[in-house]
Coordinates of C-alpha atoms in Angstrom, one line a residue:
M22 CA 82.7 27.4 48.7
K23 CA 82.1 30.2 46.4
L24 CA 83.1 28.0 43.0
K25 CA 80.2 25.3 44.2
S26 CA 78.3 28.3 44.9
L27 CA 78.9 29.8 41.3
S28 CA 78.2 26.4 39.7
F29 CA 75.3 25.4 41.4
L30 CA 73.6 28.9 40.5
L31 CA 74.7 28.3 36.9
L32 CA 73.0 25.2 37.3
I33 CA 69.7 26.6 38.1
I34 CA 69.8 29.1 35.5
T35 CA 70.4 26.6 32.5
V36 CA 67.7 24.6 34.0
T37 CA 65.2 27.3 34.1
S38 CA 65.9 28.4 30.7
A39 CA 65.8 24.8 29.4
C40 CA 62.1 24.8 31.0
R41 CA 61.1 27.8 29.7
K42 CA 62.3 26.8 26.2
D43 CA 60.0 23.6 26.8
R44 CA 56.8 25.7 28.1
P45 CA 55.0 27.7 25.0
D46 CA 53.2 29.8 27.9
L47 CA 56.3 31.1 28.7
Q48 CA 57.8 32.1 25.4
E49 CA 57.6 35.7 24.0
E50 CA 54.5 35.3 21.8
T51 CA 55.0 36.2 17.8
P52 CA 53.6 39.6 17.2
V53 CA 50.4 39.1 15.3
L54 CA 50.9 42.0 13.3
I55 CA 52.6 41.5 9.9
S56 CA 51.9 44.8 8.0
A57 CA 49.7 48.1 7.9
T58 CA 49.6 49.8 4.4
P59 CA 47.9 53.2 3.8
A60 CA 44.7 53.0 2.0
G61 CA 43.9 56.6 1.9
S62 CA 42.8 59.5 3.8
Y63 CA 39.2 60.5 3.4
T64 CA 37.2 63.6 4.0
R65 CA 33.8 63.2 5.9
T66 CA 32.4 65.0 2.6
Q67 CA 33.9 62.2 0.4
L68 CA 32.6 59.4 2.6
Q69 CA 29.2 60.9 3.0
T70 CA 29.6 60.5 -1.2
F71 CA 30.6 56.7 -0.1
A72 CA 27.4 56.3 1.6
T73 CA 25.1 57.4 -0.5
V74 CA 26.1 55.9 -3.2
A75 CA 25.8 52.5 -1.5
G76 CA 22.4 53.0 -0.1
F77 CA 23.5 54.4 3.3
G78 CA 22.1 57.9 2.8
N79 CA 20.2 57.9 6.1
F80 CA 24.0 57.6 8.1
S81 CA 24.4 61.1 6.9
A82 CA 23.8 62.8 10.2
A83 CA 26.4 60.1 12.0
I84 CA 29.1 61.0 9.4
Q85 CA 31.6 63.8 11.6
Y86 CA 35.1 62.8 10.9
D87 CA 38.0 62.5 8.4
V88 CA 39.1 59.3 8.4
D89 CA 42.4 57.4 7.4
F90 CA 42.4 53.8 6.0
F91 CA 44.9 51.2 6.3
R92 CA 45.1 47.5 4.6
I93 CA 46.1 45.6 7.8
A94 CA 47.7 41.5 7.3
Y95 CA 48.3 39.7 10.5
R96 CA 48.8 36.2 11.8
T97 CA 46.0 33.9 12.6
T98 CA 45.8 30.2 12.4
Y99 CA 43.5 27.7 10.3
K100 CA 43.4 24.0 11.1
G101 CA 45.9 24.9 13.7
S102 CA 48.7 26.2 11.2
E103 CA 49.5 29.9 11.1
V104 CA 48.0 31.6 7.8
Q105 CA 48.0 35.1 6.8
A106 CA 44.9 36.7 7.0
S107 CA 43.7 40.6 6.0
G108 CA 41.4 43.5 6.9
L109 CA 40.8 47.1 6.8
L110 CA 41.7 49.0 9.4
A111 CA 39.8 52.9 9.6
I112 CA 40.9 55.5 12.1
P113 CA 38.6 58.7 12.6
K114 CA 40.9 62.0 12.8
G115 CA 40.2 64.7 15.3
T116 CA 38.0 63.5 17.8
P117 CA 37.8 65.2 20.9
K118 CA 38.8 62.3 23.3
A119 CA 40.7 59.0 22.2
P120 CA 38.3 57.2 20.3
S121 CA 37.0 53.5 21.4
L122 CA 38.1 50.5 19.3
L123 CA 34.8 48.5 17.5
S124 CA 35.1 45.6 15.1
A125 CA 32.6 45.2 12.4
Q126 CA 32.1 41.8 10.3
H127 CA 30.8 42.1 7.0
G128 CA 28.1 39.5 5.4
T129 CA 28.2 36.7 3.1
M130 CA 30.2 37.5 0.1
F131 CA 31.7 35.4 -3.0
L132 CA 33.7 37.9 -4.9
D133 CA 37.3 38.3 -4.1
A134 CA 36.8 41.6 -5.0
D135 CA 34.8 42.5 -2.1
A136 CA 36.9 41.9 0.5
P137 CA 37.0 45.2 2.7
S138 CA 40.6 45.5 2.3
N139 CA 40.2 46.5 -1.3
F140 CA 38.5 49.8 -0.4
P141 CA 38.0 52.2 -1.6
L142 CA 37.5 49.9 -4.6
T143 CA 34.6 48.3 -1.8
F144 CA 32.5 49.8 0.3
S145 CA 30.6 47.3 2.9
G146 CA 29.1 50.6 4.7
F147 CA 30.7 49.3 8.2
E148 CA 33.5 51.9 7.1
L149 CA 31.1 54.7 8.6
F150 CA 31.4 53.5 12.4
A151 CA 35.0 55.2 12.1
T152 CA 33.3 58.4 10.3
A153 CA 31.4 58.2 13.5
G154 CA 34.1 58.2 15.6
F155 CA 35.4 54.8 16.3
I156 CA 38.7 53.1 15.3
T157 CA 37.3 50.4 13.2
A158 CA 38.3 47.1 12.4
I159 CA 36.8 45.4 9.9
P160 CA 38.7 41.9 8.7
D161 CA 38.2 40.5 5.8
Y162 CA 38.0 36.6 6.9
L163 CA 40.0 33.9 5.8
G164 CA 38.9 32.9 2.2
Y165 CA 39.2 36.7 1.1
G166 CA 42.1 39.1 0.8
V167 CA 45.3 37.5 1.2
S168 CA 43.9 34.4 1.9
K169 CA 41.8 33.8 -1.0
D170 CA 43.2 30.7 -1.9
I171 CA 41.5 29.4 1.3
V172 CA 38.1 27.8 1.4
H173 CA 36.1 29.8 3.4
P174 CA 35.3 28.4 6.7
Y175 CA 31.8 29.8 6.6
Y176 CA 29.7 29.3 9.6
D177 CA 32.9 27.7 11.5
A178 CA 33.0 29.4 15.3
E179 CA 36.6 28.6 15.6
H180 CA 37.7 30.1 12.5
S181 CA 35.0 32.9 12.6
A182 CA 36.2 33.8 16.1
S183 CA 40.1 33.5 15.8
T184 CA 40.0 36.0 12.7
V185 CA 38.3 38.9 14.4
I186 CA 40.5 38.3 17.5
D187 CA 43.9 37.7 16.1
M188 CA 42.8 41.3 13.6
L189 CA 42.0 43.2 16.7
K190 CA 45.3 42.1 18.5
A191 CA 47.2 43.3 15.5
V192 CA 45.2 46.5 15.4
K193 CA 46.1 47.3 19.0
D194 CA 49.6 46.5 18.1
Y195 CA 49.9 48.9 15.5
L196 CA 48.4 51.6 17.6
E197 CA 50.7 51.0 20.4
K198 CA 53.7 51.1 17.7
E199 CA 52.4 54.3 16.5
N200 CA 51.4 56.1 19.6
I201 CA 47.7 56.6 18.6
Q202 CA 45.7 56.8 21.8
Y203 CA 42.7 55.0 22.3
S204 CA 40.0 54.3 25.0
S205 CA 39.9 50.6 26.8
R206 CA 36.3 50.0 25.3
L207 CA 35.7 47.6 22.5
F208 CA 32.7 46.9 20.7
L209 CA 31.4 44.4 17.9
A210 CA 29.0 44.9 15.4
G211 CA 28.0 42.5 12.7
Y212 CA 25.4 41.9 10.0
S213 CA 24.6 38.3 8.1
E214 CA 27.1 36.0 8.4
G215 CA 29.1 38.7 10.3
G216 CA 26.1 38.5 13.0
Y217 CA 27.4 35.0 13.3
V218 CA 31.0 35.8 13.3
T219 CA 30.2 38.5 16.0
M220 CA 28.8 36.0 18.0
A221 CA 31.6 33.7 17.8
A222 CA 34.0 36.1 18.7
Q223 CA 31.9 37.5 21.5
Q224 CA 31.7 33.6 22.7
E225 CA 35.6 33.3 22.4
I226 CA 36.3 36.3 24.3
E227 CA 34.1 35.9 27.1
T228 CA 35.1 32.2 27.8
N229 CA 38.9 32.7 27.3
S230 CA 40.7 35.1 29.3
S231 CA 44.1 34.8 28.1
H232 CA 42.8 37.3 24.8
N233 CA 43.1 40.0 27.2
L234 CA 40.4 41.4 25.5
T235 CA 37.1 42.9 27.8
L236 CA 33.7 43.7 25.3
S237 CA 31.6 46.5 26.4
G238 CA 28.8 45.8 23.9
V239 CA 27.8 43.7 21.2
A240 CA 25.3 44.5 17.9
A241 CA 24.4 41.5 16.2
G242 CA 21.9 41.6 13.3
A243 CA 20.6 38.9 11.5
G244 CA 23.1 36.1 11.9
G245 CA 22.2 32.4 11.6
Y246 CA 23.4 31.8 14.8
D247 CA 21.2 28.5 15.5
V248 CA 22.4 27.0 12.3
T249 CA 20.8 23.7 13.2
G250 CA 17.3 25.6 13.1
M251 CA 18.3 27.1 9.7
L252 CA 19.1 24.1 7.8
S253 CA 16.0 22.3 9.0
S254 CA 13.8 25.0 8.1
I255 CA 15.5 25.2 4.5
A256 CA 15.0 21.5 4.5
S257 CA 11.4 21.4 5.5
R258 CA 10.5 24.2 2.7
A259 CA 9.9 23.5 -1.4
N260 CA 12.0 26.8 -2.1
Y261 CA 14.9 28.7 -0.7
S262 CA 16.0 32.1 -2.5
E263 CA 19.9 31.9 -1.8
P264 CA 21.0 28.7 -2.8
S265 CA 24.5 29.8 -3.2
F266 CA 24.2 30.0 0.8
L267 CA 23.8 26.5 1.0
A268 CA 26.6 25.7 -1.9
L269 CA 28.9 27.6 0.4
L270 CA 28.0 26.4 3.8
L271 CA 28.2 22.6 2.6
Q272 CA 31.5 23.1 0.6
S273 CA 33.0 24.7 3.7
Y274 CA 31.9 22.1 5.9
N275 CA 33.4 19.3 3.4
T276 CA 36.7 21.2 3.2
T277 CA 37.3 22.9 6.8
Y278 CA 36.3 19.2 8.8
N279 CA 38.3 17.4 5.9
W280 CA 35.6 15.0 4.6
N281 CA 36.6 15.7 1.2
H282 CA 33.3 14.3 -0.2
P283 CA 32.3 14.6 -4.0
L284 CA 29.8 17.3 -4.0
T285 CA 27.1 15.0 -5.7
Q286 CA 26.7 13.5 -2.2
F287 CA 25.1 16.7 -1.1
F288 CA 24.0 18.1 -4.4
Q289 CA 22.4 16.7 -7.5
E290 CA 23.4 17.5 -10.9
P291 CA 24.3 19.5 -13.1
Y292 CA 24.8 21.8 -9.6
A293 CA 27.3 19.5 -8.1
S294 CA 29.9 19.7 -10.8
R295 CA 29.1 23.6 -11.4
I296 CA 29.9 24.7 -7.7
P297 CA 33.6 24.8 -7.2
D298 CA 33.6 27.1 -10.5
L299 CA 30.5 29.2 -9.2
L300 CA 32.5 29.3 -5.8
N301 CA 35.9 30.4 -7.3
G302 CA 35.5 34.2 -6.1
A303 CA 35.2 35.6 -9.7
R304 CA 31.2 35.6 -9.5
S305 CA 28.9 37.8 -7.5
R306 CA 25.6 35.7 -5.1
E307 CA 23.4 36.7 -7.9
Q308 CA 25.1 35.0 -11.0
I309 CA 25.5 32.1 -8.5
N310 CA 21.8 31.9 -7.8
S311 CA 21.1 32.0 -11.1
Q312 CA 22.9 28.7 -11.8
L313 CA 21.6 26.5 -8.9
S314 CA 17.8 25.9 -8.3
T315 CA 15.6 27.3 -5.5
A316 CA 13.6 24.1 -5.4
T317 CA 14.8 22.4 -2.6
A318 CA 13.9 18.9 -3.9
Q319 CA 16.1 19.3 -6.9
L320 CA 19.5 20.9 -5.7
F321 CA 20.0 18.8 -2.7
N322 CA 20.9 15.1 -3.6
P323 CA 17.6 12.9 -2.7
T324 CA 19.0 10.6 -0.4
F325 CA 21.1 13.7 1.4
Y326 CA 17.7 15.5 1.4
A327 CA 15.7 12.9 2.9
A328 CA 18.5 12.4 5.3
L329 CA 18.3 16.1 6.9
S330 CA 14.4 15.3 8.0
N331 CA 15.4 12.0 9.5
S332 CA 16.9 12.0 12.8
A333 CA 19.4 9.2 12.1
G334 CA 20.6 10.3 9.3
E335 CA 23.7 12.9 8.5
T336 CA 24.7 12.6 12.0
V337 CA 28.4 13.9 11.1
L338 CA 27.0 17.1 9.9
K339 CA 24.4 17.5 12.0
Q340 CA 27.0 17.0 15.2
A341 CA 29.1 19.7 12.9
I342 CA 26.3 22.2 12.8
A343 CA 25.1 22.0 16.3
A344 CA 28.7 22.7 17.8
N345 CA 28.7 25.6 15.9
S346 CA 25.2 26.7 17.1
F347 CA 26.8 28.2 20.1
P348 CA 25.7 25.6 22.6
N349 CA 25.9 25.7 26.5
W350 CA 27.1 29.5 26.5
V351 CA 25.0 32.7 27.8
P352 CA 26.3 35.9 27.0
K353 CA 27.8 38.3 30.0
T354 CA 28.6 41.3 27.9
P355 CA 25.3 43.5 26.8
T356 CA 23.8 42.3 23.8
R357 CA 21.4 43.1 21.2
L358 CA 20.2 40.9 18.2
Y359 CA 18.7 42.4 15.5
H360 CA 16.4 41.0 12.4
G361 CA 13.9 41.8 10.3
T362 CA 10.8 39.4 10.5
A363 CA 10.2 39.1 6.9
D364 CA 13.7 37.9 6.0
E365 CA 13.7 35.6 3.5
A366 CA 17.5 34.6 3.5
V367 CA 18.2 34.0 7.2
F368 CA 15.1 33.5 8.7
F369 CA 13.9 35.5 11.7
Q370 CA 13.3 32.6 14.0
T371 CA 17.1 31.5 14.2
S372 CA 17.3 35.1 16.1
Q373 CA 14.2 34.1 18.3
S374 CA 15.4 30.9 19.3
T375 CA 18.8 32.1 19.9
F376 CA 17.2 34.7 22.1
N377 CA 14.8 32.1 23.8
R378 CA 17.5 29.9 24.8
F379 CA 20.0 32.3 26.4
S380 CA 17.1 34.0 28.1
A381 CA 16.1 30.3 29.3
A382 CA 19.7 30.2 30.5
G383 CA 19.4 33.2 32.5
A384 CA 21.1 35.7 30.2
T385 CA 19.6 39.2 31.7
N386 CA 21.9 41.6 28.9
V387 CA 20.4 40.3 26.1
Q388 CA 17.5 42.1 23.8
L389 CA 15.9 41.1 20.6
I390 CA 15.0 43.8 18.4
S391 CA 13.0 43.2 15.6
I392 CA 12.5 45.1 12.8
P393 CA 8.9 45.3 11.4
G394 CA 8.6 43.8 7.9
G395 CA 12.5 44.1 7.0
T396 CA 13.8 42.0 4.5
H397 CA 17.8 40.6 4.7
Q398 CA 18.6 43.5 2.4
S399 CA 16.3 46.6 4.1
S400 CA 17.1 45.7 7.3
I401 CA 21.1 46.6 7.5
Q402 CA 20.8 50.1 7.6
P403 CA 18.0 50.4 10.3
M404 CA 20.3 48.0 12.5
M405 CA 23.5 50.2 11.8
L406 CA 21.4 53.1 13.1
D407 CA 20.0 51.7 16.0
A408 CA 23.3 50.1 16.9
L409 CA 25.5 53.1 16.7
I410 CA 22.8 55.3 19.0
W411 CA 22.9 52.3 21.4
I412 CA 26.7 52.1 21.7
R413 CA 27.4 55.8 21.9
S414 CA 25.2 55.4 24.8
L415 CA 27.8 52.8 26.4
D416 CA 30.7 54.4 25.3
Q417 CA 31.2 56.5 28.5

């Protein structure tokens, strides 16, 4: 009898073990963090100098703490496969209480050298949230840092969200490994493309509880959330001042969604042939713009250009863009959308239309903060200063 009972018990254990191996949700998760490499410790005085040189002098009153910086490498996914990504982690020193976490998302970049993980050789401005008292994560995004050989998935919600969320998981891994205390509050902030990436991460966190992340507040500035509306507005204009954004967007979608069309399907020559080399990570936005045309009729392939204004044209592209414009979702977390009313690169209307849709769908925690006369460049600092005050009011 005892032998039979033991045999039965072993059978149960064997079957249970086999079931666990067959179910990924029961397997132990692979750690997200790969490495954390020191990138220097800087005093508040040194960070004040960084801020002044970079044009963030008005942020000086918020600079309170010395900061330790680390380059983080972590696991994420690209087209369903595991890849490495990177970013910058900034930890304030000597705070009176355990600091809260804040993930800060940078704007559109073209130079590999501008990746935040290259700090202190580059400075995004978002490092200042750390000296203001927040443990700050600044993801490079896919296509920059250790993943620079990947074509950046620009304005793609899935990959935008995963790079932020997986870096937050890696940061938590590091903080817990090093016994660094932090509060349960988590904030997101970003500007330009970073505003879009912030919203993508917010949507994923709010709709997928498996991430075990809870947001306390979100500040998103000048992001092209309504990608459909943005492209439609650009197509209706004779001129657009940032053709580099258009080259990056269409090359990104062409690669991310495996369309692999020749770029002549989207752009006229000589621009189509120039774009791969222009977007190789060695040229700045200004250099790229100078090699493209700001006249939309000259930049775009005529057939493609006409199809943008035709409801029956370029349906595959338009469907992809619509899917990345946050349909059928309303923020739950207290959220502020910031935008300059004179933004020439990402039009104010994209924040207005997004806010209107959220409001019509019943959103009660979303505010639209306009920056009167603000351009795309001049609105960054006012947004950051106001967002910091607001986030601090929530960090209680």
